[in-house]
Every structure is written in C-alpha cells, then in structure tokens.
Short mmCIF file of C-alpha atoms in Angstrom, two decimals:
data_model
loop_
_atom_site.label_atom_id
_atom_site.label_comp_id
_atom_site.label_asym_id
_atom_site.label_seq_id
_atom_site.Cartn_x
_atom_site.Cartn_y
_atom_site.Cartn_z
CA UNK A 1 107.31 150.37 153.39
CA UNK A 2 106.87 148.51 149.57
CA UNK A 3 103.67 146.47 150.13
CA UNK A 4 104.12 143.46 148.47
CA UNK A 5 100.75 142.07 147.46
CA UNK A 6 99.12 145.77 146.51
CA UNK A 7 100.36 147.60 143.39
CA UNK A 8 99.36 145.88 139.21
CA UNK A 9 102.88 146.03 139.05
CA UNK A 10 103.36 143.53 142.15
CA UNK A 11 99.95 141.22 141.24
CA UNK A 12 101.47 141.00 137.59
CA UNK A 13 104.67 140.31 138.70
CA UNK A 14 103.67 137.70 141.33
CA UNK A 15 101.88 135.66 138.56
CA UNK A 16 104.94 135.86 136.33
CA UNK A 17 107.24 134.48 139.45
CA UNK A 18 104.52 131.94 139.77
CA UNK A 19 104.24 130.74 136.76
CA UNK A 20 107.68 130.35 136.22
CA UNK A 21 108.81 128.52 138.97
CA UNK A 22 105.58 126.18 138.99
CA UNK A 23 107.44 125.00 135.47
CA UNK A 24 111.15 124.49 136.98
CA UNK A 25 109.76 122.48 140.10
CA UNK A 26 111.99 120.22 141.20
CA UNK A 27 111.91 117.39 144.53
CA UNK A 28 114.47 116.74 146.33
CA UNK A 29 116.58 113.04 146.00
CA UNK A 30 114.93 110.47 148.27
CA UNK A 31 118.60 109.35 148.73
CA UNK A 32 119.68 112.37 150.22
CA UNK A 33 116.75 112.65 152.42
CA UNK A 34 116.42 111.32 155.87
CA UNK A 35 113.07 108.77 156.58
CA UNK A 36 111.06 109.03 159.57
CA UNK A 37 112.90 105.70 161.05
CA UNK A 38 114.81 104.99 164.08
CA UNK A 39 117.82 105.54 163.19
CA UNK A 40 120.92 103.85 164.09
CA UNK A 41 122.73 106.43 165.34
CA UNK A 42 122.34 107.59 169.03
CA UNK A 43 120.99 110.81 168.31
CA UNK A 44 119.07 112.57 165.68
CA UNK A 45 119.20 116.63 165.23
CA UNK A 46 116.52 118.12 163.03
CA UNK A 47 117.80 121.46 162.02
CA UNK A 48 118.14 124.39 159.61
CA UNK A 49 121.72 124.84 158.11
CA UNK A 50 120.74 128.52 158.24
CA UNK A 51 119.14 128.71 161.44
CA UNK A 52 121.48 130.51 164.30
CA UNK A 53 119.66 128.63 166.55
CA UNK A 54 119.95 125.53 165.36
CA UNK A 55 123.77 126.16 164.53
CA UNK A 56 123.78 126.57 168.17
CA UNK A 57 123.16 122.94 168.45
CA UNK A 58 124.78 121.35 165.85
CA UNK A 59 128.20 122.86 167.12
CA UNK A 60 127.76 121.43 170.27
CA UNK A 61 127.48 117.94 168.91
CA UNK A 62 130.37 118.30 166.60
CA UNK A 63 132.23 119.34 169.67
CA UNK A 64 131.51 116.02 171.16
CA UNK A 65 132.56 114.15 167.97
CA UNK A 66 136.41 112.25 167.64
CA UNK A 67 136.08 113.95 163.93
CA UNK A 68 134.05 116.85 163.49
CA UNK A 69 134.48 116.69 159.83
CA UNK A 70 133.27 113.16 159.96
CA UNK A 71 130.93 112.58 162.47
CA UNK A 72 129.12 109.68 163.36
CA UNK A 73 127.09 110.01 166.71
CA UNK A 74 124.36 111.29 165.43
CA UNK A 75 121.78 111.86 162.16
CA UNK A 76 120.74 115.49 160.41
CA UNK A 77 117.70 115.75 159.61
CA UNK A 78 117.17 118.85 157.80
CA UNK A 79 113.68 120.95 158.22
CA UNK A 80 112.84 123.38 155.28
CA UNK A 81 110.09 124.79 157.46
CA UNK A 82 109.34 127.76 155.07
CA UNK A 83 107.90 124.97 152.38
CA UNK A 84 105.78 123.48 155.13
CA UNK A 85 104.44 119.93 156.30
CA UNK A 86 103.26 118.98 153.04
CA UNK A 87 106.24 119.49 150.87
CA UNK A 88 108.87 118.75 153.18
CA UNK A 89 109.69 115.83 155.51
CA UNK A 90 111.69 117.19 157.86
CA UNK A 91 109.23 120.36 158.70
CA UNK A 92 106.78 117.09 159.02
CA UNK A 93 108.52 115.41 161.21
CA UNK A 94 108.97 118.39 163.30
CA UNK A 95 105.00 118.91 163.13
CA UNK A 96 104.56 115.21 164.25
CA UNK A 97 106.65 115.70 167.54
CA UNK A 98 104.33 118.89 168.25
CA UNK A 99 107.46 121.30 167.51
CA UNK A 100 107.24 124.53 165.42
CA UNK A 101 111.00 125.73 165.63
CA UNK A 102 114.26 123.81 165.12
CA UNK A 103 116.49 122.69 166.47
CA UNK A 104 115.30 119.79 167.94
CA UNK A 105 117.20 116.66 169.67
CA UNK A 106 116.29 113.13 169.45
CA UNK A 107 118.22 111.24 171.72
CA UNK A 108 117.25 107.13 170.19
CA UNK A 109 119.01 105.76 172.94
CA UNK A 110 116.99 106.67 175.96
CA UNK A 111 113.37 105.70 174.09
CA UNK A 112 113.46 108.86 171.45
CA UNK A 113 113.68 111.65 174.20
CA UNK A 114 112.73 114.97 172.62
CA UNK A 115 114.45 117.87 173.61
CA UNK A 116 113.58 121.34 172.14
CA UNK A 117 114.83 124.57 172.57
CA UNK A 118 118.87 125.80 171.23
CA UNK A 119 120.26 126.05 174.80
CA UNK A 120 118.04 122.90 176.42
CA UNK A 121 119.91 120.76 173.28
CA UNK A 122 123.34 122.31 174.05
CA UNK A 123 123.24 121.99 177.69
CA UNK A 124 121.81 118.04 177.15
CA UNK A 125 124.37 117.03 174.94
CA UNK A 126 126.94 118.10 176.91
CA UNK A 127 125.78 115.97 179.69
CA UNK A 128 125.83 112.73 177.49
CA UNK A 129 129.59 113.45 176.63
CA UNK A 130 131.21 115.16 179.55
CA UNK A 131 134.46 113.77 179.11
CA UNK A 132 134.71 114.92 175.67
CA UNK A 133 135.55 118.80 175.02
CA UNK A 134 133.57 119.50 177.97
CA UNK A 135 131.93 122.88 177.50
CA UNK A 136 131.48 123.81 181.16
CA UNK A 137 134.44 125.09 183.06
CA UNK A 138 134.98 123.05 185.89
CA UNK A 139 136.37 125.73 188.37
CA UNK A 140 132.72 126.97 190.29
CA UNK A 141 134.21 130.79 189.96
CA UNK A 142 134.80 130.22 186.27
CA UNK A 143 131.13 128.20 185.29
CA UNK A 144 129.65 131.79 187.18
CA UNK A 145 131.44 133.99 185.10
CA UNK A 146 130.14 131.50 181.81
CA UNK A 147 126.50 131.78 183.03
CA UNK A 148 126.75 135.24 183.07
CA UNK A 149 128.63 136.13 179.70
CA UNK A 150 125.62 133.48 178.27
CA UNK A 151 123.17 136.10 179.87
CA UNK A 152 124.83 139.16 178.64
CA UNK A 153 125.63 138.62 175.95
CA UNK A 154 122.19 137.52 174.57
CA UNK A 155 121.74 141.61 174.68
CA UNK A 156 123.15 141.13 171.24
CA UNK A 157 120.22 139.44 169.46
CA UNK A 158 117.67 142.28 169.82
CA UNK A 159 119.26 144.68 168.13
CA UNK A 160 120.51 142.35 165.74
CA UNK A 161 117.20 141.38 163.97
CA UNK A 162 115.35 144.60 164.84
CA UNK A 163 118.54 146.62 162.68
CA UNK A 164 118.33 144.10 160.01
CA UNK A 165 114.17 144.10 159.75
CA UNK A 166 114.22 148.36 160.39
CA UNK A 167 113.26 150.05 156.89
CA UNK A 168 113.77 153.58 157.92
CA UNK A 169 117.45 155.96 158.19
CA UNK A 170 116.63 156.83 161.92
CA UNK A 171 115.21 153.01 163.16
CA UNK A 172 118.59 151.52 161.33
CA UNK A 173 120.59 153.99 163.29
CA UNK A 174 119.32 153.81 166.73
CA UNK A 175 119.29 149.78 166.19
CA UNK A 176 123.55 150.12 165.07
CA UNK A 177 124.03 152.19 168.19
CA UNK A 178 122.11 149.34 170.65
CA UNK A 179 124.42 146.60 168.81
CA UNK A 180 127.01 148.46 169.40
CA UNK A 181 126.65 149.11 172.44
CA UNK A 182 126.16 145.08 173.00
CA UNK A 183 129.60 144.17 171.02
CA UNK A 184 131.45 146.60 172.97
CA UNK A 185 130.52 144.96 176.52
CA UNK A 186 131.37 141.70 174.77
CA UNK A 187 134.91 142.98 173.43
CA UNK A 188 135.14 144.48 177.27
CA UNK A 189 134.74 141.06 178.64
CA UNK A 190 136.93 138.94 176.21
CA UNK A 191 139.59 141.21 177.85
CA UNK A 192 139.13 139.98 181.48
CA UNK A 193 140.64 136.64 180.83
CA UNK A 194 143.67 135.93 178.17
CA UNK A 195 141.55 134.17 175.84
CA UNK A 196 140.99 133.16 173.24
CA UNK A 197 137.69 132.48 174.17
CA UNK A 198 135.22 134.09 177.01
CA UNK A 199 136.35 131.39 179.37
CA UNK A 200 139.97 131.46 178.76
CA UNK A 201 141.79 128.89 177.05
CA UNK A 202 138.36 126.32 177.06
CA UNK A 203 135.71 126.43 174.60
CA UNK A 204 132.66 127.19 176.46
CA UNK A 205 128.44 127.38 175.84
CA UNK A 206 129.26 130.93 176.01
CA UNK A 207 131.04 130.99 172.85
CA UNK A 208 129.09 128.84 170.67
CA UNK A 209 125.57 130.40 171.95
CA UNK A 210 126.86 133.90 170.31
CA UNK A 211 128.99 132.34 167.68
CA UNK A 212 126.12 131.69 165.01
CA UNK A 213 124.64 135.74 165.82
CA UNK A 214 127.86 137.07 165.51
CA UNK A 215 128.38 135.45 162.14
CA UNK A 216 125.07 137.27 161.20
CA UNK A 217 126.73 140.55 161.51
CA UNK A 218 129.25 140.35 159.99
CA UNK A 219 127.46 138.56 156.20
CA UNK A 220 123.91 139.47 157.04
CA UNK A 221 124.19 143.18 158.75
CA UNK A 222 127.32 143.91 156.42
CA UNK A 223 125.24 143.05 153.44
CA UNK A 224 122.14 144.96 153.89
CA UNK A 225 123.07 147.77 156.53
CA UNK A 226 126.54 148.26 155.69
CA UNK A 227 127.24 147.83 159.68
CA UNK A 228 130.93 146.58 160.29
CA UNK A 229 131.71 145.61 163.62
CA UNK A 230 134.81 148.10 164.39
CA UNK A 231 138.61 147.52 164.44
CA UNK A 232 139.10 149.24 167.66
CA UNK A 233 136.91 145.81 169.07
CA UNK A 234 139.93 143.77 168.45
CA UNK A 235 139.33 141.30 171.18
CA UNK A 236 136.13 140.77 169.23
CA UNK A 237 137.99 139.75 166.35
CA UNK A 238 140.23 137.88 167.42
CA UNK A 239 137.67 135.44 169.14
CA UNK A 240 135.55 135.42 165.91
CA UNK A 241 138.91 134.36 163.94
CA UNK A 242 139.88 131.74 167.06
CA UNK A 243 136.45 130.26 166.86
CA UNK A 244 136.07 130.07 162.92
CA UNK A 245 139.31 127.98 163.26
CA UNK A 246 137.53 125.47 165.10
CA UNK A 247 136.40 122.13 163.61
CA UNK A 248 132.99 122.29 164.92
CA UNK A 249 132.40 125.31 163.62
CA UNK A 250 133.75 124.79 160.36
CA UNK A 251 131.78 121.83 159.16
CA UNK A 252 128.88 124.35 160.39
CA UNK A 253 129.74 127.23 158.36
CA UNK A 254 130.85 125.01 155.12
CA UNK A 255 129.61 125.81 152.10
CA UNK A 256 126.31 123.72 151.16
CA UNK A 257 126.55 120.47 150.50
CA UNK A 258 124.45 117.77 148.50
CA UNK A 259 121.37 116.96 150.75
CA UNK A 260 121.26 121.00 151.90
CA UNK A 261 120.78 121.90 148.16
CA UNK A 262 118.21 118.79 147.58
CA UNK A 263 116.69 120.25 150.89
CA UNK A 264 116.49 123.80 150.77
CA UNK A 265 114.39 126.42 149.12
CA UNK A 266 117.20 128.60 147.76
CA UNK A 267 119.61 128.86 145.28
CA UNK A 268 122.73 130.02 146.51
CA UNK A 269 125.60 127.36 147.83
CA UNK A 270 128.68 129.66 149.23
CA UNK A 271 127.75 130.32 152.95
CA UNK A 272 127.90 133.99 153.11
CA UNK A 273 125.60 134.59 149.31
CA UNK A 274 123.40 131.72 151.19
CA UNK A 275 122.85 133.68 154.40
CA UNK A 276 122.02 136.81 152.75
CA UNK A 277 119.37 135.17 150.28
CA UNK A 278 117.92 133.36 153.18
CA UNK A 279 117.51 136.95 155.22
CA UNK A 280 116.86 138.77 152.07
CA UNK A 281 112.55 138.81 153.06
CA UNK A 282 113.82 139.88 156.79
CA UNK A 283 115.50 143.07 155.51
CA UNK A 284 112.86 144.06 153.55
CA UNK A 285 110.44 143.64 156.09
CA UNK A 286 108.03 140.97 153.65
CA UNK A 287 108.82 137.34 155.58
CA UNK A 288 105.52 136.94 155.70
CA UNK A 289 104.82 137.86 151.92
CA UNK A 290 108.02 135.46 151.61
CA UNK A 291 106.44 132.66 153.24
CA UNK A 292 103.14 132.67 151.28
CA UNK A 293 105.57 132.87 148.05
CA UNK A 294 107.12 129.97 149.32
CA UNK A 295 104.11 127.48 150.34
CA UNK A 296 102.82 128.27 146.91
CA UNK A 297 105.33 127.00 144.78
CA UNK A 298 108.66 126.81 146.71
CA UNK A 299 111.22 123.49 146.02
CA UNK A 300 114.38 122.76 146.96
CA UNK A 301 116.61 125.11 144.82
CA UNK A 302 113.82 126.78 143.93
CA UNK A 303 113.36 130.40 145.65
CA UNK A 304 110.07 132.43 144.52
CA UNK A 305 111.00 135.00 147.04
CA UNK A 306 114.31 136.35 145.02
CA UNK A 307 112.78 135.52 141.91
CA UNK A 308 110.14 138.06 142.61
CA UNK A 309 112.13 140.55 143.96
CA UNK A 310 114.51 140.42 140.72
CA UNK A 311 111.49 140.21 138.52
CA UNK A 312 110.23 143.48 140.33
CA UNK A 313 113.18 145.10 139.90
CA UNK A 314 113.38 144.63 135.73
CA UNK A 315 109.65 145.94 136.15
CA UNK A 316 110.50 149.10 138.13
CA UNK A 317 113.51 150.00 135.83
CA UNK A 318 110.94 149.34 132.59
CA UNK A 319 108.73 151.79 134.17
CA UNK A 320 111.43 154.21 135.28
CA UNK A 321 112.66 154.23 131.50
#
C-alpha cells in the first residue's frame, strides 16, 4: 500500500498542495450558513449531504413534508466534520451537543431533544408525523417482515466499505463475492411481495435505511472497483429506479446546491463526481492521511486531498519519463 507521508516525492509534493491551497482559501457565506440559534422551525437536522447515514435521516423527514422539494418543518444544518470544530460551525455544533457522527435530530419543540444515531432519527420522526406517509406497515405480519428485511439487509454494508477500502486483487474479490451474495438475498426478497418496494406498495424504513448504501454501489463501487450490480437482479433494479423516483429521495440525491458548496470541502457539484471525490481517500486506503490534509488547510471548495493526489500523479509521470 502507497504510504502517503514517506517517500521525497510525497513530503515535496505535500508542501506544494499546501502551499497552494493555503493561497486559494476561501470561507464559506455567513448567509448561507446556519447560527447556533433556536430556530423557528420544529426541528433541526445536522447532517452531511454525503453521509449515507445521514441521508438515512434526511429522507425520512422529507417523507413527512406536504412538499419535499420545498420543505419547511425543519432546518439543515450542515457538518463538514473532516475540517473540524475550529473551521466549521456545524462540526462545532455537533461537538457542543457531545456528538462525533451525524446525523443528528433536534427536535425545538419538545425543549431541544437530541436524538443521535441514523435509525433512532428515522424511527423518531416517524412518530411525530404518523399520519403522514407513515413508514411502518400497519398490518403486525407485515411490520415483522419490515424489521427483518431492516436486519438483513444491513449484511450489505460490510462488504460494501471493506470492497471499496481493499487495495489488493484477491481482498477486492472475496469482498464482490460477500456483496454479492448480500444483493442477491435482497433481490430474493423484493420478489416475495409485488412491490415496488420491500413492503409492497408502502414506502417503508426498510427501503430508505438501504437506499443511501445502495446508491454507493452503484457511483462509488462502479467508480473505483468496476463492480456492477448484475442484470439478472432485476427486482433490484427496479426498486432502485422506483425509489429514485421518489420526492424524498430526489431532493436528497440533487446535485449540490449553494450552502453545500459554501459548506463543503470539495470541489465537485454533480452528485455522482461528488460521491466519488468524497470516497476517493477511502479507496485508497489514506482517510486518515486525508483528514490531516484537510485540518491543515481544508475550506469549503477547497479539497487538499485530490489536489495532492493529482499533484502526485504529474510527479510520478515526470519521474516515469
């Protein structure tokens, strides 16, 4: 594995990248930014737009919203956690309410309840709106078989970040075969009812708790493995295609908008380029490397990280000529 911080080539490169974007610093438009302030709106999400996890939560809220497009019950506070406490606000905020990981749930109108945790935030919000787009089956038989698709199908994750962090031929391979293996059961169950989703005809928890994953594989795992989910899984497809249709899940999955590039320490506004820059340190094993890059002298639309890695790669072609 390339270690980052060892070779002259790296050290000279690293205070080239450095240097560079120390000059091009930018901060992010106080007018875009959320305050720490009660806000006005019953509930406040602090979240990463890249973060699976978080998407988890923010898709349940849209969900809940007369407009998804538009919605109105609650605030977004984004968290660039990679910059840290001192550069950004949200990933302060966070610190402040003793949280490391988003998302996190505010709720302002029961005295600024904090609820961590993807599926804790999912399972909440659905009990402050249950009359709208409920995401529980009612039947008991059916809310079982949702409990249990939420359990097996978190199989997937596993070999989802352990394929896209593997470095060598024979890890990457026996990592495809365990997702695989996990897609396939999911395909097998998305057969058992007539669909389009897990549960049937309803929009459940056990859709959007795989949703954001799913999306993973097929930007993230089809950039940097080359892993396509098959066409044979075509149950798996069609759910993917049924759920991207969704409101909810389209404001999630939009391209970046004004306060996420203010916010953000990358570069990159169409969804799938931005998911692969944000995973690029994952797949090359150096997120920690990545994270030091970025304390140093990340800003919003500024990413040392891929500016390293593209500097290193003019170096290594210099060298090779």
């Amino acid at each position: 594995m390339f270690r980052a911080v060892v070779s002259p080539t790296t050290k000279r490169v690293t205070r080239t990248v450095l240097h560079t974007v120390q000059s091009r610093k930018t901060t992010a438009s106080s007018s875009t930014i959320m305050k720490q302030t009660p806000s006005s709106a019953p509930l406040t999400l602090l979240a990463g737009d890249f973060c699976p996890f978080a998407n988890r939560a923010l898709i349940a809220i849209l969900e809940k919203e007369a407009d998804p497009l538009n919605p109105t019950n609650f605030d977004l506070q984004p968290v660039c956690f990679q910059m840290g406490p001192e550069k950004d606000p949200g990933t302060k905020w966070l610190y402040s309410l003793d949280k490391k990981t988003v998302p996190v749930l505010i709720d302002n109108s029961n005295d600024g309840k904090v609820i961590g945790e993807s599926m804790d935030v999912v399972e909440y919000v659905d009990s402050l709106f249950p009359e709208i787009h409920p995401l529980q089956p009612s039947e008991p038989e059916l809310k079982e078989k949702m409990k249990t698709y939420i359990d097996r199908h978190g199989s997937i994750l596993p070999p989802l970040f352990k394929l896209l962090m593997a470095q060598t031929k024979d890890e990457q391979k026996q990592h495809s075969y365990d997702l695989l293996k996990a897609l396939t059961a999911m395909d097998n169950d998305l057969q058992e009812l007539e669909g389009p989703y897990l549960c049937g005809d309803q929009f459940t928890i056990a859709d959007l708790q795989i949703f954001p994953f799913i999306e993973q594989v097929t930007v993230v795992l089809k950039h940097y493995r080359q892993f396509v989910i098959p066409d044979k899984l075509e149950h798996l497809h069609r759910w993917y295609d049924a759920v991207l249709k969704r409101p909810s899940v389209q404001k999630t999955t939009a391209d970046r908008d004004e306060v996420s590039m203010n916010t953000y320490c990358y570069v990159e506004q169409d969804r799938k380029k931005y998911l692969i820059e944000v995973t690029e340190a994952f797949a090359n094993n150096e997120k920690d490397f990545a994270r030091k890059l970025t304390k140093e002298s990340g800003a919003p639309g500024v990413n040392p990280y891929a500016e390293f890695k593209k500097k290193q790669r003019e170096e290594e072609k210099k060298e090779e000529e």
